[in-house]
XYZ file of C-alpha atoms in Angstrom:
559
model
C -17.579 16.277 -31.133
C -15.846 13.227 -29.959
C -17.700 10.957 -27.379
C -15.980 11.290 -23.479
C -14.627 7.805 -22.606
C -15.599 7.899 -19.018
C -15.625 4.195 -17.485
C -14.167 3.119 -20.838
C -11.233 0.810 -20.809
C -11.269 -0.797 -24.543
C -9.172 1.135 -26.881
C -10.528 -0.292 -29.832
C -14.027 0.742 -28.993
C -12.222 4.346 -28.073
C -10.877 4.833 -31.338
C -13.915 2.826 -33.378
C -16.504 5.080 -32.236
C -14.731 8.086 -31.611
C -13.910 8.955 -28.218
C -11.729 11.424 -26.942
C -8.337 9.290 -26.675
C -5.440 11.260 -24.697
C -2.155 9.681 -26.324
C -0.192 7.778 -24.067
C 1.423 5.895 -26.745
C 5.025 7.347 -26.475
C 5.493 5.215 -23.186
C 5.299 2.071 -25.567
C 8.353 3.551 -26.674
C 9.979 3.768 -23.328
C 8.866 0.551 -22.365
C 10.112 -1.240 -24.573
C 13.591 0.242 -24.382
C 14.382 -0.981 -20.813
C 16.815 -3.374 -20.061
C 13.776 -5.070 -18.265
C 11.118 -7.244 -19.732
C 8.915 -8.135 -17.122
C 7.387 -5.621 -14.784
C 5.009 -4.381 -12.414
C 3.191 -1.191 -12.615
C 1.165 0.307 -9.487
C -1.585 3.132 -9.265
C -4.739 3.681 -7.609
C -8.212 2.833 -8.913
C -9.494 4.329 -11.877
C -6.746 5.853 -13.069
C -6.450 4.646 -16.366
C -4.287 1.150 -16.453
C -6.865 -0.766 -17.995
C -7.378 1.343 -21.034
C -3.595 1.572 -20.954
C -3.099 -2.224 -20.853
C -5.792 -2.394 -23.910
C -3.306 -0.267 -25.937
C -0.580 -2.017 -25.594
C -2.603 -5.150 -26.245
C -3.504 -3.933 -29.556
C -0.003 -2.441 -30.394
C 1.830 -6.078 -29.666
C -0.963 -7.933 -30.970
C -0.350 -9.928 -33.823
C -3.945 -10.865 -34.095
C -4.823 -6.606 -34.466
C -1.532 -6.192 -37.087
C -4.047 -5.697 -39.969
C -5.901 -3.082 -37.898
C -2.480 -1.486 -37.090
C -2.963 2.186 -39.132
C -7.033 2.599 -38.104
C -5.794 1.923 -34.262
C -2.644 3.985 -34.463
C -2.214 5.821 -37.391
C -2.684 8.996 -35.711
C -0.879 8.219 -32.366
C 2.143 9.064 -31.565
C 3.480 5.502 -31.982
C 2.038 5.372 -34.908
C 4.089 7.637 -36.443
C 7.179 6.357 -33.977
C 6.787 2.291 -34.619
C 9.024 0.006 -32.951
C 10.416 -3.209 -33.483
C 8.159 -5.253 -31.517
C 4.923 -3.936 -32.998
C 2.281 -6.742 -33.424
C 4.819 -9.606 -32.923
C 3.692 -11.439 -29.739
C 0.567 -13.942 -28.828
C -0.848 -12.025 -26.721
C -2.321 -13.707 -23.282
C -4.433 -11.110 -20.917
C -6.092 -11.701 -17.536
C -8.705 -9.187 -15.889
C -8.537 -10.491 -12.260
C -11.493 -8.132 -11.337
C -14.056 -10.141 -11.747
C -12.947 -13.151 -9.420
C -15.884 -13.839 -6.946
C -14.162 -13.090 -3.718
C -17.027 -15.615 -2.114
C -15.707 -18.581 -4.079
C -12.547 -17.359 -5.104
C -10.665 -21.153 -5.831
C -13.650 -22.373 -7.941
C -13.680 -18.859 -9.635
C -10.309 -18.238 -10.068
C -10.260 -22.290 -11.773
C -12.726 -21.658 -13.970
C -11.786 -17.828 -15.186
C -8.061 -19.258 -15.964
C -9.331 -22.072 -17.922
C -12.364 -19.213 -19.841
C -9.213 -17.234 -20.815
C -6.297 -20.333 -21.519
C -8.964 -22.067 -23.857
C -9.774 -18.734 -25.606
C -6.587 -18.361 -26.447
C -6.082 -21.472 -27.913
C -8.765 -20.652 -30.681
C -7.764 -17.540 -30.933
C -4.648 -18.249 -32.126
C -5.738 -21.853 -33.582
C -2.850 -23.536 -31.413
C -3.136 -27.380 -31.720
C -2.892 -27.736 -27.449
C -4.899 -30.300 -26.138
C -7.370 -28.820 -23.593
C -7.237 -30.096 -19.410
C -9.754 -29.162 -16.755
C -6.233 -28.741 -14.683
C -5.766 -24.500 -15.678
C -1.585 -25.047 -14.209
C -1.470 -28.172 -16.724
C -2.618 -26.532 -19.554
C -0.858 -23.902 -19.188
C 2.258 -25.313 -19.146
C 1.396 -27.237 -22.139
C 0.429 -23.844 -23.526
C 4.211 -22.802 -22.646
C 5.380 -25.765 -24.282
C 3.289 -25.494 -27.510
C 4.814 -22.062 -28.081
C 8.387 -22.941 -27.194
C 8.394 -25.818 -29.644
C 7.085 -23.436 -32.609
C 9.666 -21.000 -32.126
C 6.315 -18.423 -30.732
C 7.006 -15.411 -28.470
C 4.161 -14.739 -25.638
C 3.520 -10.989 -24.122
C 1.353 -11.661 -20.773
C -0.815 -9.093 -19.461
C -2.292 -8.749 -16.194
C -5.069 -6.285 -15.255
C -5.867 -5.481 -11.664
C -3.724 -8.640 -10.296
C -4.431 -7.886 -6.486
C -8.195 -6.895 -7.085
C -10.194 -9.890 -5.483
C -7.434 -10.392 -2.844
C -7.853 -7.058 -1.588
C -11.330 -7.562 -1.112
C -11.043 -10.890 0.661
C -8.241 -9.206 3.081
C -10.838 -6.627 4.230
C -13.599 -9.069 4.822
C -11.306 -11.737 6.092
C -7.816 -11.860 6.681
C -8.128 -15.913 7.045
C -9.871 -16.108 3.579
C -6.975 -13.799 2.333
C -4.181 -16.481 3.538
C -6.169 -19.344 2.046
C -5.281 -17.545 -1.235
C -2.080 -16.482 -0.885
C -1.115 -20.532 0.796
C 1.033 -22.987 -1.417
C -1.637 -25.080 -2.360
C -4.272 -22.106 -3.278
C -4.798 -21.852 -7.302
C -3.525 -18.429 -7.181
C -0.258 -19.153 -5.768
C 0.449 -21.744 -8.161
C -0.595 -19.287 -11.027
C 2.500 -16.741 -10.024
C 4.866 -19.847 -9.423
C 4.266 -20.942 -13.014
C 4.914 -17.797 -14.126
C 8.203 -17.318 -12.951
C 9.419 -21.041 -13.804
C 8.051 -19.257 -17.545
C 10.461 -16.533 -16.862
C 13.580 -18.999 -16.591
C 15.449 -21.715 -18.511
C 16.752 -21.271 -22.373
C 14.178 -19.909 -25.357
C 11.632 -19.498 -22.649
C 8.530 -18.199 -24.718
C 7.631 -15.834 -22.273
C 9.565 -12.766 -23.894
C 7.221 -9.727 -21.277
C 4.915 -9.269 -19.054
C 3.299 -6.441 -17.525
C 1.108 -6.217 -14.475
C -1.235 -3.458 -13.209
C -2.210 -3.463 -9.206
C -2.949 -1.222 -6.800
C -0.932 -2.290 -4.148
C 2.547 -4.633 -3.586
C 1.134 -6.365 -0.967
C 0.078 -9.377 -2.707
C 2.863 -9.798 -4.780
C 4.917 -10.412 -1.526
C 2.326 -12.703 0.013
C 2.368 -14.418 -3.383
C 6.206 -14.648 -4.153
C 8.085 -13.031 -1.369
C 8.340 -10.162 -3.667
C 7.839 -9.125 -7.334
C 11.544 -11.301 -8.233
C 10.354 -12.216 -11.687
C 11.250 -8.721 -13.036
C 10.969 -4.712 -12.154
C 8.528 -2.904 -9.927
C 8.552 0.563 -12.133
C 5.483 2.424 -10.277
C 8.002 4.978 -8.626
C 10.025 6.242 -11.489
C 9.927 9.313 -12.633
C 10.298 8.049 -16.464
C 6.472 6.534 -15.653
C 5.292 9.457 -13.083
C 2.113 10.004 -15.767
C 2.040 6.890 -17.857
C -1.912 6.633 -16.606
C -3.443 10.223 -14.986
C -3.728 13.372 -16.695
C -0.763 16.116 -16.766
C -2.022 19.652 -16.656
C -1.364 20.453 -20.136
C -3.743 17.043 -20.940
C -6.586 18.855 -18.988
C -6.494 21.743 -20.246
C -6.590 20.227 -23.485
C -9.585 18.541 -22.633
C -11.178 21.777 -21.146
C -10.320 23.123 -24.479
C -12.242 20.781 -26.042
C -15.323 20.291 -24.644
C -15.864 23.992 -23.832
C -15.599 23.616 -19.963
C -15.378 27.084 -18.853
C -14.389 26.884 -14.918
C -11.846 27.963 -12.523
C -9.210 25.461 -13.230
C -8.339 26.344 -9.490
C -11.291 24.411 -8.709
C -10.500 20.899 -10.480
C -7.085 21.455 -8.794
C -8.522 21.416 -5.223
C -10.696 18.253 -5.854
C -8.803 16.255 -8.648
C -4.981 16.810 -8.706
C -1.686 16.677 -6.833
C -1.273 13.101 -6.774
C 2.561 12.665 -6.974
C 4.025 9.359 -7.554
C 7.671 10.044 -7.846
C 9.818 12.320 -5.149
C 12.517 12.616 -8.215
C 9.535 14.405 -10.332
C 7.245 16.502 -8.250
C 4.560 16.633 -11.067
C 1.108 17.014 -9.792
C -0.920 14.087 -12.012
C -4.871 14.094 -12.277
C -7.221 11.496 -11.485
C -8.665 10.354 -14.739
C -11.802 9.211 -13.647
C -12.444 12.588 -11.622
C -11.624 14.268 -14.528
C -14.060 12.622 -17.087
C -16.497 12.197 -14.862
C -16.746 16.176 -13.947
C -16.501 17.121 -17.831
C -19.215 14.625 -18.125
C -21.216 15.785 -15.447
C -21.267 19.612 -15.934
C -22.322 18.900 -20.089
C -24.988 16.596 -18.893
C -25.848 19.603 -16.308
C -25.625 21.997 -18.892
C -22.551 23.711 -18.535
C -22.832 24.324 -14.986
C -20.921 22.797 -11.827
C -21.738 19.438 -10.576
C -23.734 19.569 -7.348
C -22.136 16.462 -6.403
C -18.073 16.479 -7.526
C -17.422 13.120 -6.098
C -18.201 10.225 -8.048
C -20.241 7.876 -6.658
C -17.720 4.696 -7.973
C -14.800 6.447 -6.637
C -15.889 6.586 -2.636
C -17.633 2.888 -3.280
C -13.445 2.122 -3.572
C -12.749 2.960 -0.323
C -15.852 1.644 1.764
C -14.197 -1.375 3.351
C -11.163 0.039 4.535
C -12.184 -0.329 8.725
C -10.284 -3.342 9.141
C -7.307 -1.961 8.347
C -7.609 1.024 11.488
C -9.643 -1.394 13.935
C -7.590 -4.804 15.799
C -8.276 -5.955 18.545
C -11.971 -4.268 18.901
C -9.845 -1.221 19.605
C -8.973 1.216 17.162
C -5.360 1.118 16.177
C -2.602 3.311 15.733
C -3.583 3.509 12.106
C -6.330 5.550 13.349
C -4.391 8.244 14.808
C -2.836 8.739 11.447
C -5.528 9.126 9.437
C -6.786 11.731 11.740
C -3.447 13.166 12.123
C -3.676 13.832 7.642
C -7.054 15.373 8.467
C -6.300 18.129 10.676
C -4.508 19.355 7.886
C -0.646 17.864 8.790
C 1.506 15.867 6.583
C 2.805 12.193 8.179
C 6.407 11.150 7.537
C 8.218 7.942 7.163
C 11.927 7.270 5.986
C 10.890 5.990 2.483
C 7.776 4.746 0.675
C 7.591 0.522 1.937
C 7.869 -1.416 -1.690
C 7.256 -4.890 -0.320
C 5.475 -5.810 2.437
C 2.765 -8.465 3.365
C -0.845 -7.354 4.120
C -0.289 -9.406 6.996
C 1.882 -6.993 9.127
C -0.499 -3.308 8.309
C -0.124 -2.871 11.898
C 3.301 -1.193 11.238
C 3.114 2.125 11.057
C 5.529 2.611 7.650
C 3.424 -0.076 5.966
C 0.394 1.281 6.608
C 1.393 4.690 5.629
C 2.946 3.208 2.256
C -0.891 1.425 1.933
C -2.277 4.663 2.008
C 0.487 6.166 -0.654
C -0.688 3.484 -2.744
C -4.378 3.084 -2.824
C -4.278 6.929 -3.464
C -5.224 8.339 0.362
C -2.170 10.154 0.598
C 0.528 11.714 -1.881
C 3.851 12.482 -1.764
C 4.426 16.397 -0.440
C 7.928 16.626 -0.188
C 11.563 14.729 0.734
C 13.185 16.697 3.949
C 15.312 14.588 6.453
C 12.266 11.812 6.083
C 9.223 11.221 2.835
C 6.452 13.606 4.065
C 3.257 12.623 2.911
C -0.524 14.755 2.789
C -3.930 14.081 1.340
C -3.790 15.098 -2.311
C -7.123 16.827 -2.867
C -10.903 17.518 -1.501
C -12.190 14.372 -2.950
C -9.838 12.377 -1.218
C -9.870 14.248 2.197
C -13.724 13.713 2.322
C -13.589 10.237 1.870
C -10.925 9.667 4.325
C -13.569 12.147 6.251
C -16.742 9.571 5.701
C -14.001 6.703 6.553
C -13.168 8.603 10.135
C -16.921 9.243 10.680
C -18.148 5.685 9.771
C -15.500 4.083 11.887
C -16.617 6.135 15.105
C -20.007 5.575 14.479
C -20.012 1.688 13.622
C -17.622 1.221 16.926
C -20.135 3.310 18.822
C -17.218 5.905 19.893
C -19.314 9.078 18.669
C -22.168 9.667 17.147
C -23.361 13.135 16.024
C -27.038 14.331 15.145
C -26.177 15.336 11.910
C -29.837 17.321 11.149
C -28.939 19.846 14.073
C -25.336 19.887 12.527
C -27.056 20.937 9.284
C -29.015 23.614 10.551
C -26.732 25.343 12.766
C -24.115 25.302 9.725
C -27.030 26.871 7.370
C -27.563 29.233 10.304
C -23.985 30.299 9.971
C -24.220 30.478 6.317
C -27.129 32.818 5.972
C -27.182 34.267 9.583
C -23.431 34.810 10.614
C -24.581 32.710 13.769
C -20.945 31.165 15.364
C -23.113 29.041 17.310
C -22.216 25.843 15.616
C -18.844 25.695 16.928
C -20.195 25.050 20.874
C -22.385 22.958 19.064
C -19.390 20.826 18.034
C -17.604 20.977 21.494
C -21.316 19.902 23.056
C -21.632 17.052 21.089
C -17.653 15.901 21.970
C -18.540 16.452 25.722
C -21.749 14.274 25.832
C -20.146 11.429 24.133
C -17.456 10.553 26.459
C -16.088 7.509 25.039
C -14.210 10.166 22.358
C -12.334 11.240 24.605
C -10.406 8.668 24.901
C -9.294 9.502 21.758
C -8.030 13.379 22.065
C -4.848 13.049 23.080
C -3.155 15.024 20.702
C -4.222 18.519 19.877
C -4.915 17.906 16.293
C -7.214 15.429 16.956
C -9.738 18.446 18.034
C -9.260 19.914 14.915
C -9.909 16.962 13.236
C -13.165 16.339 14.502
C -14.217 20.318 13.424
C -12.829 19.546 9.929
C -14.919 16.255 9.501
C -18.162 16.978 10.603
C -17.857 20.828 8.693
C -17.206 18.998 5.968
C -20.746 17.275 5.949
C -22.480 19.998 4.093
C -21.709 20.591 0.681
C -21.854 24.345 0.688
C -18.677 24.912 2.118
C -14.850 23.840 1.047
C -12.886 23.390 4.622
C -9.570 24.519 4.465
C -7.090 23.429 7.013
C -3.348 24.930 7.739
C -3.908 27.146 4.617
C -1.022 29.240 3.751
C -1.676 32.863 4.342
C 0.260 35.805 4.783
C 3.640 33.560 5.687
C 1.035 31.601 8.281
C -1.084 28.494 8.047
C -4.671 29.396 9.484
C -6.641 26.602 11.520
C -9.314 26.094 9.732
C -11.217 28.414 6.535
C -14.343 27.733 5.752
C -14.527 29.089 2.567
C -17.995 28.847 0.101
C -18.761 26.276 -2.722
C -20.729 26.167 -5.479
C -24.174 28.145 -3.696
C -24.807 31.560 -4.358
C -26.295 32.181 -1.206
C -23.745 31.952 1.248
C -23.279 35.323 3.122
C -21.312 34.699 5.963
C -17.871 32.386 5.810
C -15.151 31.658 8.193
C -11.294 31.742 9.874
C -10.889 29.773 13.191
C -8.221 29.828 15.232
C -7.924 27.021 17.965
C -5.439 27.190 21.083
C -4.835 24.764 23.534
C -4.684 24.522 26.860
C -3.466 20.876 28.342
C -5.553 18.871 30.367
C -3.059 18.983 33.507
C -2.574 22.674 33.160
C -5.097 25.486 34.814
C -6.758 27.844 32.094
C -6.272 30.985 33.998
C -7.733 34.149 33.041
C -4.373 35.447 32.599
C -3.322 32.451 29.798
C -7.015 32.735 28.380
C -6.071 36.261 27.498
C -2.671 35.722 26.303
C -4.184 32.620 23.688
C -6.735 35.361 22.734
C -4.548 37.924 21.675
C -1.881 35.870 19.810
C -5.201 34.378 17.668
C -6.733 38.079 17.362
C -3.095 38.790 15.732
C -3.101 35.703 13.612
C -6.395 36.237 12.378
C -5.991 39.496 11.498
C -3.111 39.192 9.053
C -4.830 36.056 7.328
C -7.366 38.170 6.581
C -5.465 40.287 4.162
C -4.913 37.054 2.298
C -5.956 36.932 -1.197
C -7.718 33.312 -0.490
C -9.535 35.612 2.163
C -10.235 38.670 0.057
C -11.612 36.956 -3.137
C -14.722 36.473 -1.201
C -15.216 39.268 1.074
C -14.516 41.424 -2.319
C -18.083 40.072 -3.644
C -19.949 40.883 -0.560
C -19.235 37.691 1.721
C -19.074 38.818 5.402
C -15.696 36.738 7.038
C -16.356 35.713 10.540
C -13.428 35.599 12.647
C -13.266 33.144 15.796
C -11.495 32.004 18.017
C -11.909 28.361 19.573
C -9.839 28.232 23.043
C -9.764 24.104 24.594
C -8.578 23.061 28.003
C -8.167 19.620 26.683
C -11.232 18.396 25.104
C -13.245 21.074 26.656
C -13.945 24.239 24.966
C -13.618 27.278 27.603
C -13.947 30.357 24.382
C -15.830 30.438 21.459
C -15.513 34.354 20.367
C -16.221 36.115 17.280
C -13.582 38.944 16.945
């Protein structure tokens, strides 16, 4: 059985030692057929570019032509070859291992490791400089002279400057400044891109966002951004038909409903609304439940994946205030989509503080997907994995500006009381802990944001999946707290919240009239099959209904 190439990014080693390989090759193919020859490709971590970017490394390659039918023979470019196969000096950067605490010295250094290699590698008679911009334009000049065409790949191009924007926006414009080392790398490469018999004939780039390329060069004007066409929707990520495949495979036998909820519906293009797979989720659950022996991960996030996401604060907190970037996220927690007129393709990391920008951030680094084009771009969280780390980002953020802080071990056991007991007494728990931290409530203002808070800190223990604005019976139920993964859960959950504003009086009269339009509501989602798969193996559903006058909770009833 063939090896599972999670963390893997060298395609020789995939093939070599016999991993599982899932054949993107045919996008070589379309690739290479655009009028374009110099582009930009954009997708969250871990979803596969670098392995991609190995491929086509060893398909243009001239160095690998006499490894051509071992690396490809049973691809489908293999069996499809194209013009350009192993025809161009190849010249790749990784930029993810720039020390973001030294970054000039770091960057020097790296550029003149991988210029220098080069040279030997391809035994080109350039003399060598300690000046990386002066050798390689002499590089440039070597290859125009002997009539030699360059392909220039470039792996994770924003990686370090990310980092150095979230730990400090002033180290981040020292990069991105005319004089910085990194600048003058993307200016040479454009003056590459110009002029006659220009050895440069392609480039690609991977990234995760276009926010450096902007700071960088007022915009990616050296060729094509291709990240939102449908053509590329899956060129990286796994389609359904892949995973199942790989299910197929390895013998996985699960609900594929599951690895749905925590792994899919990222959408990349509003033309093609494909649902694509994370690729590291993916691998790393088949890995994990073989390694468990056949059973379901107790943990279904991996560890690396949330470590991606752990400096983010910056971007929601100016000003020692939190922003308006805040409201959103908690806004895509309570369970509601967040709309802007189209997805922001350049902008400077400069100006997050706009609300489209930040939104389009969020599209990009994988926090949010694409749902569906009305009058404006809606956009949702894409999957469980996703939702709870936006979930730990919320929590941290409240915690770390001392706005509300929870005692998580009584959370626990009133949630474990509800589980085994039935007891509903976790809800006033909630409400309690939102009334004796007053600084929060300077941040209800919006209905949702109540609901927001329930779905966060529910979502702390790993026995239950919460559910918000679920679709059932032609409704969309608050919140269902619906089992995971422990056999013995007997009690889960429907809530219903209504509101009652702060400047209005909660008379008995609108108390009861709240109450009965949530005992109707509840009622028919019951009926639901997302309901009835689990009271049909013995699960009792608790029914309640959570009744605010503002921040206050005035009725927590089971019905």
């Amino acid at each position: 059985m063939k090896k599972i190439p999670y963390g893997l990014a060298d395609y020789k080693r995939v093939i070599e030692e016999d991993f599982y390989f899932v054949d993107k090759t045919h996008f070589i193919e379309k690739l290479e057929n655009l009028n374009e020859s110099y582009l930009l490709f954009l997708r969250p971590r871990r979803f596969g570019k670098s392995l991609f970017l190995a491929v086509l490394e060893a398909y243009y390659d001239r160095y690998y032509a006499k490894d051509f039918e071992l690396l490809f023979g049973d691809t489908y470019i293999g069996k499809n070859q194209t013009p350009l196969k192993n025809s161009f000096h190849i010249l790749r950067f990784d930029f993810s291992g720039i020390d973001s605490s030294d970054v000039e010295n770091s960057f020097r250094k790296y550029l003149l490791s991988r210029l220098e290699n080069f040279i030997y590698k391809y035994s080109l008679k350039v003399q060598l400089n300690e000046n990386p911009i002066i050798l390689f334009n002499d590089i440039f000049k070597y290859l125009q002279e002997n009539n030699l065409e360059l392909y220039i790949l470039i792996d994770e191009y924003d990686n370090f400057a990310n980092k150095l924007l979230l730990q400090n926006k002033d180290s981040y414009l020292d990069i991105v400044s005319k004089t910085a080392l990194f600048k003058q790398f993307f200016t040479t490469l454009k003056t590459a891109t110009s002029g006659n018999d220009s050895p440069l004939k392609r480039m690609f780039i991977t990234g995760v966002t276009p926010m450096t390329m902007y700071d960088v060069t007022s915009g990616f004007n050296i060729g094509s951004n291709i990240s939102l066409r449908k053509d590329f929707n899956d060129m990286v990520g796994f389609t359904q038909s892949e995973v199942d495949e790989l299910l197929k495979y390895y013998n996985v036998d699960v609900d594929k409903s599951l690895l749905k909820e925590w792994y899919n519906n990222y959408i990349f293009s509003q033309k093609l609304p494909q649902p694509i797979y994370n690729t590291d989720m993916i691998l790393y659950f088949i890995n994990q439940y073989r390694v468990n022996e056949n059973t379901i991960p107790s943990e279904m996030i991996d560890i690396n994946v949330r470590s991606d996401y752990s400096k983010l604060r910056n971007i929601i907190y100016t000003n020692k205030r939190l922003n308006g970037n805040f409201d959103t996220l908690r806004t895509l927690i309570a369970g509601e989509s967040v709309s802007l007129n189209n997805l922001i393709q350049d902008f400077s990391a400069l100006n997050l503080e706009d609300e489209s920008n930040f939104k389009s951030l969020m599209f990009y680094l994988g926090l949010v997907t694409i749902k569906d084009k009305t009058f404006d771009l809606n956009l949702q969280i894409p999957n469980e994995t996703v939702k709870r780390i936006d979930i730990d980002f919320l929590k941290d953020t409240l915690k770390v500006e001392n706005v509300f802080t929870l005692r998580v071990a009584h959370l626990e056991e009133h949630l474990k009381n509800f589980a085994l007991e039935g007891n509903i007494e976790i809800f006033n728990f909630l409400a309690n802990q939102i009334e004796e931290n007053s600084s929060i409530r300077d941040y209800i203002y919006k209905e949702q944001h109540i609901k927001a808070m329930y779905i966060a800190y529910l979502s702390l223990v790993p026995y239950y999946i919460i559910k918000s604005e679920a679709e059932l019976q032609k409704g969309f139920a608050d919140i269902l707290i619906k089992p995971f993964n422990n056999d013995y859960i007997k009690y889960f959950g429907l809530l219903e919240f209504k509101y009652i504003k702060r400047e209005e009086t909660p008379t008995p009269q609108k108390i009861e009239q709240l109450k009965t339009e949530a005992t109707e509501q509840l009622n028919r989602y019951e009926n639901d099959t997302l309901v009835t798969q689990y009271s049909n193996k013995g699960i009792t559903l608790k029914k309640v209904i959570l009744i605010f006058h503002g921040w206050e909770l005035v009725v927590c009833e089971e019905i």
